[in-house]
PDB file of C-alpha atoms and ligand atoms in Angstrom:
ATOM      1  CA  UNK A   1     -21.337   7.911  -9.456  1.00 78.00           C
ATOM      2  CA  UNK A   2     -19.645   4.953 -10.550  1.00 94.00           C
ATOM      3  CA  UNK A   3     -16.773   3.491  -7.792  1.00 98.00           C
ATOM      4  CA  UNK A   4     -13.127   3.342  -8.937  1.00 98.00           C
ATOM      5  CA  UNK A   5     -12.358  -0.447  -8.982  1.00 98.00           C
ATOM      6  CA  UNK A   6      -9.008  -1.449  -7.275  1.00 99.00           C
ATOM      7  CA  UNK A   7      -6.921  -3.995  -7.543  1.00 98.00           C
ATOM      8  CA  UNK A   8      -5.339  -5.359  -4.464  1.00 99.00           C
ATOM      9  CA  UNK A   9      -2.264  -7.564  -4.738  1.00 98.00           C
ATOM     10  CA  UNK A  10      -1.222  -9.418  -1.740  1.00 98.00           C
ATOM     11  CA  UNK A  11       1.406 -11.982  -0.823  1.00 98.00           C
ATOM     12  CA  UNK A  12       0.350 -12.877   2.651  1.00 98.00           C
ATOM     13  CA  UNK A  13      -2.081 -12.268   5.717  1.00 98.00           C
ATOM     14  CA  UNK A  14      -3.680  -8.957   4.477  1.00 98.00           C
ATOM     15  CA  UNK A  15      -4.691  -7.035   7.190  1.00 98.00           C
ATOM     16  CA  UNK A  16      -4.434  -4.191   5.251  1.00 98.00           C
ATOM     17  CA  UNK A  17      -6.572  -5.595   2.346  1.00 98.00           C
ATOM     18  CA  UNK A  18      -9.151  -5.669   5.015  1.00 98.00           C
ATOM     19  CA  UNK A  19      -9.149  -2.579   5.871  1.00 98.00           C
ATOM     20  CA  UNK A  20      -9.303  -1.365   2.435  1.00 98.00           C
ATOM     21  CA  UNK A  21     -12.530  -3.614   2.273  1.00 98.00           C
ATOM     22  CA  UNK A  22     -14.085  -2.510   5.239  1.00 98.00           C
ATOM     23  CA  UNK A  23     -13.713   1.013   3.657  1.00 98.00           C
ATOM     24  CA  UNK A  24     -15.373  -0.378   0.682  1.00 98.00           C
ATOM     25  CA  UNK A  25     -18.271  -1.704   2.936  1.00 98.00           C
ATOM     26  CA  UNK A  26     -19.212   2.131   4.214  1.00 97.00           C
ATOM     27  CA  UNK A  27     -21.680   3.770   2.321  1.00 96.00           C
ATOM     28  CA  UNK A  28     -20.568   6.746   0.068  1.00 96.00           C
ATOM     29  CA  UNK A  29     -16.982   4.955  -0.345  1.00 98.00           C
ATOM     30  CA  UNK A  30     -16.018   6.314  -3.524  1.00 98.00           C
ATOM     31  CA  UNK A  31     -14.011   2.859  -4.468  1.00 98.00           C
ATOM     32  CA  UNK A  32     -14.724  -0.911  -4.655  1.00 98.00           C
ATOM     33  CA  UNK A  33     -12.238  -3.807  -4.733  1.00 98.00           C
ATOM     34  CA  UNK A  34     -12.671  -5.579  -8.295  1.00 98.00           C
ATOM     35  CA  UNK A  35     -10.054  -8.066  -7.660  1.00 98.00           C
ATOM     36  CA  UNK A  36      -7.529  -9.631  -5.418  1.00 98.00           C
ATOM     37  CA  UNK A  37      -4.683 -11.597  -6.627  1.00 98.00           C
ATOM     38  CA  UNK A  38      -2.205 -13.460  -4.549  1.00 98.00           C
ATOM     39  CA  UNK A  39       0.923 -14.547  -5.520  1.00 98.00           C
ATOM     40  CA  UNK A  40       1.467 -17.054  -2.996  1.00 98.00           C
ATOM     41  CA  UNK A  41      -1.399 -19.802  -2.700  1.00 98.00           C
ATOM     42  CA  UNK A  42      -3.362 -20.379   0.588  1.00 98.00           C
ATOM     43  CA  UNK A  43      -2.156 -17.061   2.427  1.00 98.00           C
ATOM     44  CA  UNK A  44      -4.875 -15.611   4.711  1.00 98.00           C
ATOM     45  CA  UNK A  45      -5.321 -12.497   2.879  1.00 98.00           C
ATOM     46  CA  UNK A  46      -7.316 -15.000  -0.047  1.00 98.00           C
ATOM     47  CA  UNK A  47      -9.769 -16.124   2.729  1.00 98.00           C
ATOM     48  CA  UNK A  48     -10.630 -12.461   3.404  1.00 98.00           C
ATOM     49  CA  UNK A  49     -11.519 -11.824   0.359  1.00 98.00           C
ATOM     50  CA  UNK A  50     -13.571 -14.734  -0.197  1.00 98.00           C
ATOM     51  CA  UNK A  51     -15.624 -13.988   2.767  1.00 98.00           C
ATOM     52  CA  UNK A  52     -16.327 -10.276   1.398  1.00 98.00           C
ATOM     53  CA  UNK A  53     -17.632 -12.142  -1.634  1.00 98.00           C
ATOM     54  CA  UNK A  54     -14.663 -10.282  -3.706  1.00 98.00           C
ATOM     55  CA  UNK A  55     -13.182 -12.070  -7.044  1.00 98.00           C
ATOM     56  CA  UNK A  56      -9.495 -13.255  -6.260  1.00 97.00           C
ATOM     57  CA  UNK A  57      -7.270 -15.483  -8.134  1.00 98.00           C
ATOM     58  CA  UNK A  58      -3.871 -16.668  -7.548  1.00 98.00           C
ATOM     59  CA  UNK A  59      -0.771 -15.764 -10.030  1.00 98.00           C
ATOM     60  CA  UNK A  60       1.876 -18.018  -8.480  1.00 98.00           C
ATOM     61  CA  UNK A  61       5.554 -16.197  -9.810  1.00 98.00           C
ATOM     62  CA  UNK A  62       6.727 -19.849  -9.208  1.00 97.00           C
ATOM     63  CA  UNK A  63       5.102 -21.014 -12.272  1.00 98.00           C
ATOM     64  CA  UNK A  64       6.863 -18.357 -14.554  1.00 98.00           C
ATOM     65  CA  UNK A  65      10.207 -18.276 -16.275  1.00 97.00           C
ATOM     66  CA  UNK A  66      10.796 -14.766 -15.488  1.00 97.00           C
ATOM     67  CA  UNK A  67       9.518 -11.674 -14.320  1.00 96.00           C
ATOM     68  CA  UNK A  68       8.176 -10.128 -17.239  1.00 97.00           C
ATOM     69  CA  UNK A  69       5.844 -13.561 -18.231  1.00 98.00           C
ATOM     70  CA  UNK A  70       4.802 -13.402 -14.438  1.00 98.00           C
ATOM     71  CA  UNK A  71       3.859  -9.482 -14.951  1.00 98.00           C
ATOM     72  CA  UNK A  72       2.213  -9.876 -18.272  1.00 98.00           C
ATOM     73  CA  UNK A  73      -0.623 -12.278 -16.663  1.00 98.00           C
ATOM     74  CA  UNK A  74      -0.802 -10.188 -13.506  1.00 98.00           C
ATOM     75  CA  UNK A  75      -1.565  -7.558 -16.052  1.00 98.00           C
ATOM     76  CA  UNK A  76      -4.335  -9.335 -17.920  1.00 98.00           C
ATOM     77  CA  UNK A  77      -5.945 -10.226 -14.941  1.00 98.00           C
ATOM     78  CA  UNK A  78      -6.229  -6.771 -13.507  1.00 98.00           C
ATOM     79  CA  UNK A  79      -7.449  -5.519 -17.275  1.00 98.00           C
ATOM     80  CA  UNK A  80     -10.029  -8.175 -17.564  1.00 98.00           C
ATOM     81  CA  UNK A  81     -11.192  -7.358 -14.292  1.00 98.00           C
ATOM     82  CA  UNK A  82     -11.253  -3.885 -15.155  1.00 98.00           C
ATOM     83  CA  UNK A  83      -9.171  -2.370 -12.186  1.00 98.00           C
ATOM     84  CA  UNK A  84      -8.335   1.396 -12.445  1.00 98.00           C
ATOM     85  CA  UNK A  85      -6.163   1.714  -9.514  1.00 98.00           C
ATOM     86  CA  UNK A  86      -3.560  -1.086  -8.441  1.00 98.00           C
ATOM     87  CA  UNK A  87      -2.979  -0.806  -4.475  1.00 99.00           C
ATOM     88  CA  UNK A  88       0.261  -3.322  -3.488  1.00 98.00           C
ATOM     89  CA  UNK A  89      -0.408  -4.489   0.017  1.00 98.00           C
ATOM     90  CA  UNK A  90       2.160  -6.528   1.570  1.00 97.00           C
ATOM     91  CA  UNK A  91       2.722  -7.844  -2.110  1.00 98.00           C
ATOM     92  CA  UNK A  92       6.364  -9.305  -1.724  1.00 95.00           C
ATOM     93  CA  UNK A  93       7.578  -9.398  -5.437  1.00 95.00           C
ATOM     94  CA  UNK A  94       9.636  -6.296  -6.780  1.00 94.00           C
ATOM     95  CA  UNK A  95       8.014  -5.062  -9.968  1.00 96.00           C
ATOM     96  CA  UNK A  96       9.667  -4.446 -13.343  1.00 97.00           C
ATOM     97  CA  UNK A  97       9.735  -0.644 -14.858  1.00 97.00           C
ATOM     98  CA  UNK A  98       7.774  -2.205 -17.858  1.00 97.00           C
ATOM     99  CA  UNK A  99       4.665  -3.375 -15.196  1.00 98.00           C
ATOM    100  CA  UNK A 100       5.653  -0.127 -13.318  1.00 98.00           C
ATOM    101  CA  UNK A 101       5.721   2.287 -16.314  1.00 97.00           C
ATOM    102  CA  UNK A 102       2.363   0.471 -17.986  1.00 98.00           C
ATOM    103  CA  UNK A 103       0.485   1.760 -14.413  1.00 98.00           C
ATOM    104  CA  UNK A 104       2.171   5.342 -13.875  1.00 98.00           C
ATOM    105  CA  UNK A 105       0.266   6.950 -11.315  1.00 98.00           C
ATOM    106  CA  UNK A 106      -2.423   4.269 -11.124  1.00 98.00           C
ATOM    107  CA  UNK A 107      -0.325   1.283  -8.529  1.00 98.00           C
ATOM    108  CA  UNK A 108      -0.020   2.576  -5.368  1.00 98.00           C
ATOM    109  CA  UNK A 109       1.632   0.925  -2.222  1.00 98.00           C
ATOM    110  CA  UNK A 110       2.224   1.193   1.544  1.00 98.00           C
ATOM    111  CA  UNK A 111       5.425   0.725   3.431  1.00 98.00           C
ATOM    112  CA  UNK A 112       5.928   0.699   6.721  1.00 98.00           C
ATOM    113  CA  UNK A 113       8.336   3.329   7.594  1.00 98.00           C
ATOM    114  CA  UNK A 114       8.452   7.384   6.832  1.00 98.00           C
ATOM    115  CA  UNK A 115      10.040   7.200   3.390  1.00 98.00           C
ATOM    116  CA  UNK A 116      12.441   8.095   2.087  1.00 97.00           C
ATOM    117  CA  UNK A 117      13.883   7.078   5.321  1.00 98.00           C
ATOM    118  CA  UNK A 118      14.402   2.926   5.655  1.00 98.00           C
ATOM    119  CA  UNK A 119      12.894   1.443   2.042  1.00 97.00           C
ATOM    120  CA  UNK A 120      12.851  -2.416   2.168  1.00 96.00           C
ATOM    121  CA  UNK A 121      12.690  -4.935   4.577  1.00 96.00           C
ATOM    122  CA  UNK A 122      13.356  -5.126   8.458  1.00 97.00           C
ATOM    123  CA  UNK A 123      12.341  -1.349   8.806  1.00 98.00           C
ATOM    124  CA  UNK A 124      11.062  -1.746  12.123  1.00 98.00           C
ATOM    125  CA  UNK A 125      14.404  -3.368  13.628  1.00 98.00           C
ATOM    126  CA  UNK A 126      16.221  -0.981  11.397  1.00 98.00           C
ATOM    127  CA  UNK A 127      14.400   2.236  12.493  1.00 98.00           C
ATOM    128  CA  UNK A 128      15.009   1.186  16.527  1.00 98.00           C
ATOM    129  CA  UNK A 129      18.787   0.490  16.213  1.00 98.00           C
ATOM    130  CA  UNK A 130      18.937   3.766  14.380  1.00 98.00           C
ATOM    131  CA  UNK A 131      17.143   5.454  18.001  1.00 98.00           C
ATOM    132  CA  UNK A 132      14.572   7.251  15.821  1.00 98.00           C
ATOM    133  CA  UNK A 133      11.827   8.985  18.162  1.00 98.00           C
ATOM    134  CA  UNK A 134       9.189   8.576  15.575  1.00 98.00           C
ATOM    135  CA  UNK A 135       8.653   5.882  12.804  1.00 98.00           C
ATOM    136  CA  UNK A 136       5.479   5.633  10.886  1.00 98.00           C
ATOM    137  CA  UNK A 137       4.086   4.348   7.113  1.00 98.00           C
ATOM    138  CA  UNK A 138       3.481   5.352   3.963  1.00 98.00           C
ATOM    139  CA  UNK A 139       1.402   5.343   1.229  1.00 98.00           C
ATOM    140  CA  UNK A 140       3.153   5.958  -2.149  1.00 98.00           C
ATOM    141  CA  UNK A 141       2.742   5.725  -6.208  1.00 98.00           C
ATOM    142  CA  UNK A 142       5.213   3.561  -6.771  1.00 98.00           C
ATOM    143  CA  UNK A 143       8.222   3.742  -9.639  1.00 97.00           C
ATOM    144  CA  UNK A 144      10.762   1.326 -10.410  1.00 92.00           C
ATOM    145  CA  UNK A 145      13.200   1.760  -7.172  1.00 90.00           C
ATOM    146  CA  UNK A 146      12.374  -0.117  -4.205  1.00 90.00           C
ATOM    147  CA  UNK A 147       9.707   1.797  -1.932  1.00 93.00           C
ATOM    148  CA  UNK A 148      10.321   4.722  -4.043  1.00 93.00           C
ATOM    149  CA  UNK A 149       7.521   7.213  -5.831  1.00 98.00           C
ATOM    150  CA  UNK A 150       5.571  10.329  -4.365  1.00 98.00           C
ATOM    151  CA  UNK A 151       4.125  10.376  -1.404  1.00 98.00           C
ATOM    152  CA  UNK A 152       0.634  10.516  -0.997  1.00 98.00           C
ATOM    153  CA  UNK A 153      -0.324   9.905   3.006  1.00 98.00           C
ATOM    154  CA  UNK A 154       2.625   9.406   5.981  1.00 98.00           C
ATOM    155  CA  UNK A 155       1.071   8.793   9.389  1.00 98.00           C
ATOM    156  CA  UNK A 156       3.685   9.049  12.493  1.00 98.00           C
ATOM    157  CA  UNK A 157       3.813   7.334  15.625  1.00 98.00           C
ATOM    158  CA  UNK A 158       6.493   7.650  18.390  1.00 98.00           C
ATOM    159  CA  UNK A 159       8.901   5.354  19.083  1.00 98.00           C
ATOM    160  CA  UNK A 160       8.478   4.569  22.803  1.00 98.00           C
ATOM    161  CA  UNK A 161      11.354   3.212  25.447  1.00 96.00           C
ATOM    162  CA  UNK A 162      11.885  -0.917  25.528  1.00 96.00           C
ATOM    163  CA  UNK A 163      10.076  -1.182  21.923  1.00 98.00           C
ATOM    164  CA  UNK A 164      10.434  -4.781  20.369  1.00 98.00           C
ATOM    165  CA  UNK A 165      10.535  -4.665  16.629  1.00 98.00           C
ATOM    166  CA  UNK A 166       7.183  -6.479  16.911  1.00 98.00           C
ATOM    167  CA  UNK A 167       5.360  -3.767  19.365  1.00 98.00           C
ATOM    168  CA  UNK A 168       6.262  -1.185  17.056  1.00 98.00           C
ATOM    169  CA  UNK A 169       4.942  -2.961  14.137  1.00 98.00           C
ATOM    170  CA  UNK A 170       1.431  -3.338  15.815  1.00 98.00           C
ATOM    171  CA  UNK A 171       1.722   0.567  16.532  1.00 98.00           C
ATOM    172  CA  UNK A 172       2.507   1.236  12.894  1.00 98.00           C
ATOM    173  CA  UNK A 173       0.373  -1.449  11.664  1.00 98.00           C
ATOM    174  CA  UNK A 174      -2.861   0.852  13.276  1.00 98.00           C
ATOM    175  CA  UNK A 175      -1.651   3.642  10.994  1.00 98.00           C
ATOM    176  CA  UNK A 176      -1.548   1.714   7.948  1.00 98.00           C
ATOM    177  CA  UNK A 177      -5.448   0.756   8.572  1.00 98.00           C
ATOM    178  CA  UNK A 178      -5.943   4.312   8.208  1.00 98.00           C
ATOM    179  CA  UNK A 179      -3.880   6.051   5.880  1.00 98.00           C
ATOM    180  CA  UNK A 180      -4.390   3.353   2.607  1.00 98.00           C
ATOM    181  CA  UNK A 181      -7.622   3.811   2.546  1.00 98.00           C
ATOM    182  CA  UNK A 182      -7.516   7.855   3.123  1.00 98.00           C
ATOM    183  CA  UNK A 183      -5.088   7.742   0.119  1.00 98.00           C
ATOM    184  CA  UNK A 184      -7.705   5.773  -1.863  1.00 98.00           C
ATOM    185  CA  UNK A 185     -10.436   7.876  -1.246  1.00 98.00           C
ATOM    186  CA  UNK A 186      -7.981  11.175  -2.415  1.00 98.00           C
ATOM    187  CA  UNK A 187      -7.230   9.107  -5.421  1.00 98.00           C
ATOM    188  CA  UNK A 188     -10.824   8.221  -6.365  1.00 98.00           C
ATOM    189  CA  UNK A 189     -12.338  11.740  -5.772  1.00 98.00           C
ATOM    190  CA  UNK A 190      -9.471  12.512  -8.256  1.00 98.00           C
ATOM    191  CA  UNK A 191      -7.934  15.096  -5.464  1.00 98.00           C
ATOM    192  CA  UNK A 192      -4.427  13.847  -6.282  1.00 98.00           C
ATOM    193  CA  UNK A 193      -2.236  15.593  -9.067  1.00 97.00           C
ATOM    194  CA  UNK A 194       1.650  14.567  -9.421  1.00 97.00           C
ATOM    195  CA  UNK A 195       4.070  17.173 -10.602  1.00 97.00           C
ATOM    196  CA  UNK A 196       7.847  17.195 -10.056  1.00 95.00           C
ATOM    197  CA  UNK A 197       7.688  13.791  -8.025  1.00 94.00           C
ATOM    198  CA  UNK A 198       5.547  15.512  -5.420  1.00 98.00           C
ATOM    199  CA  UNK A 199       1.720  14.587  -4.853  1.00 98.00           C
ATOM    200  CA  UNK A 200      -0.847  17.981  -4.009  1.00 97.00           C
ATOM    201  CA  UNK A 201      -3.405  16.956  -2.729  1.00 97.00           C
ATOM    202  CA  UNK A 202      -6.992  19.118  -3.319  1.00 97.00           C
ATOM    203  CA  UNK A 203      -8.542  20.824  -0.610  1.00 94.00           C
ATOM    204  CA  UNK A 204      -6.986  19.090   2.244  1.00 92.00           C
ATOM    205  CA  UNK A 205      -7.292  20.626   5.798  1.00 92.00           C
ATOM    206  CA  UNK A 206      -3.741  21.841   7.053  1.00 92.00           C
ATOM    207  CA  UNK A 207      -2.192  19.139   9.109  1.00 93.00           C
ATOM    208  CA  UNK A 208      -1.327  21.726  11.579  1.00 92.00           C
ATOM    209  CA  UNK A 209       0.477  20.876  15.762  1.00 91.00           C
ATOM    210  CA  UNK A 210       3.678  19.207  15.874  1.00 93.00           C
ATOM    211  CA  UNK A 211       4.838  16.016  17.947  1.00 94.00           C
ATOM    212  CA  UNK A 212       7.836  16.283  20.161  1.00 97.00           C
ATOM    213  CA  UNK A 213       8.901  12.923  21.538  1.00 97.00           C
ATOM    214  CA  UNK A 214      10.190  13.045  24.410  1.00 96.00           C
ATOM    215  CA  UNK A 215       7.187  15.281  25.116  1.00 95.00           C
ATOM    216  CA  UNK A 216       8.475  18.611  26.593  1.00 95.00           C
TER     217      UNK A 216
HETATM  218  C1  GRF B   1       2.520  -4.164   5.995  1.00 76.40           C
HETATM  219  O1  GRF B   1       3.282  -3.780   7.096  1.00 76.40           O
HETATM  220  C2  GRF B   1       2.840  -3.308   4.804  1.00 76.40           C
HETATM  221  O2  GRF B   1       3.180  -2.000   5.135  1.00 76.40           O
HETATM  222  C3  GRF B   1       4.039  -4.015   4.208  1.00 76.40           C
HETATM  223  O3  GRF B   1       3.757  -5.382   4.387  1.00 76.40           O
HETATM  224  C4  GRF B   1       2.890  -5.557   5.495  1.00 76.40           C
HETATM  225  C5  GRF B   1       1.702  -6.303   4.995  1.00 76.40           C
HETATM  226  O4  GRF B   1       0.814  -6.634   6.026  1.00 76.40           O
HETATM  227  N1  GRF B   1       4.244  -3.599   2.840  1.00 76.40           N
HETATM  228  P1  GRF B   1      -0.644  -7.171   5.677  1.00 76.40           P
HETATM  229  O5  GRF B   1      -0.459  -8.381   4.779  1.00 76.40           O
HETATM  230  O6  GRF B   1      -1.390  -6.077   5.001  1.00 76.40           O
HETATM  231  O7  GRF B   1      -1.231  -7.547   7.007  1.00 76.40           O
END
């Protein structure tokens, strides 16, 4: 069966572009990446995907007049290269309803915190001066608020005693290697249906025990 072809947008050192394309790399994957696209030049995340071989180009927002003009090439790009499914990883631009609307339920993107709790940046220094036991990430369709959409995937990981924003990043981080592509593979064996805001997912196994931090 023919693989659904993402397309990854990135803005920095994509670690989680590479484990999308080490997911791509195991037989039976039912997804390929078609395209990366950076909007910053010379971040690491290009060199990944030009060592996997993968077709990426660079759409530098610095050399549009406006959101919209930077969108509409971002948008030509993916359609030439035929993506089906837009995953934003660590892409640092917001996106405008009209580039948000145009991919309804086809751009996905992962944040690193349990939505809805802590959208935007500095969630990790956010969720530890708010004394949260557990903090985790999330993969999400996106709409036009900021880390907003339904939920696909949330992975949870406790918050431990003397955590630097940093340490519970890495912790997080681990998560995130796991759930995007889990949420791809959902996508692409078309498991996912949206209704009311709120993803069901086909056939998934209960998610069944319960973490109590402190442990009792
Ligand atoms: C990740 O923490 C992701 O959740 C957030 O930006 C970071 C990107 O990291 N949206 P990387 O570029 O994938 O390593």
């Amino acid at each position: 069966m023919a693989r659904l072809r993402l397309g990854v947008l990135i803005s920095g050192r994509g670690s989680n572009l590479q484990s999308i394309i080490d997911a791509c790399a195991a037989p039976g994957f039912p997804a390929e990446v078609a395209l990366v696209l950076s909007n910053v030049p010379g971040v690491f995340g290009l060199d990944r995907a030009a060592k996997a071989g993968i077709p990426c180009t660079v759409v530098n927002h610095k050399d549009y007049a406006d959101r919209p003009s930077f969108e509409a090439v971002v948008d030509a790009v993916l359609c030439e290269a035929g993506v089906q499914l837009v995953c934003l990883a660590g892409f640092m631009r917001l996106l405008t309803e009209g580039f948000v609307s145009r991919w309804h339920d086809r751009l996905i993107n992962i944040h690193p915190a349990l939505l809805p709790a802590f959208p935007g940046l500095h969630t990790h220094e956010r969720a530890l001066a708010a004394g949260v036991r557990f903090a985790g990430c999330t993969v999400h369709f996106v709409r036009s608020g900021t880390d907003d959409g339904p939920i696909i995937v949330q992975a949870a990981v406790p918050v431990l005693d003397g955590d630097t924003p940093d340490a519970l990043a890495a912790r997080i981080l681990e998560q995130e290697h796991r759930i995007y592509p889990h949420a791809i593979r959902l996508f692409a064996e078309g498991r996912i249906r949206v209704s009311d805001g709120r993803v069901h997912v086909a056939g998934a196994r209960p998610c069944t025990g319960a973490l109590v931090n402190p442990p009792l």
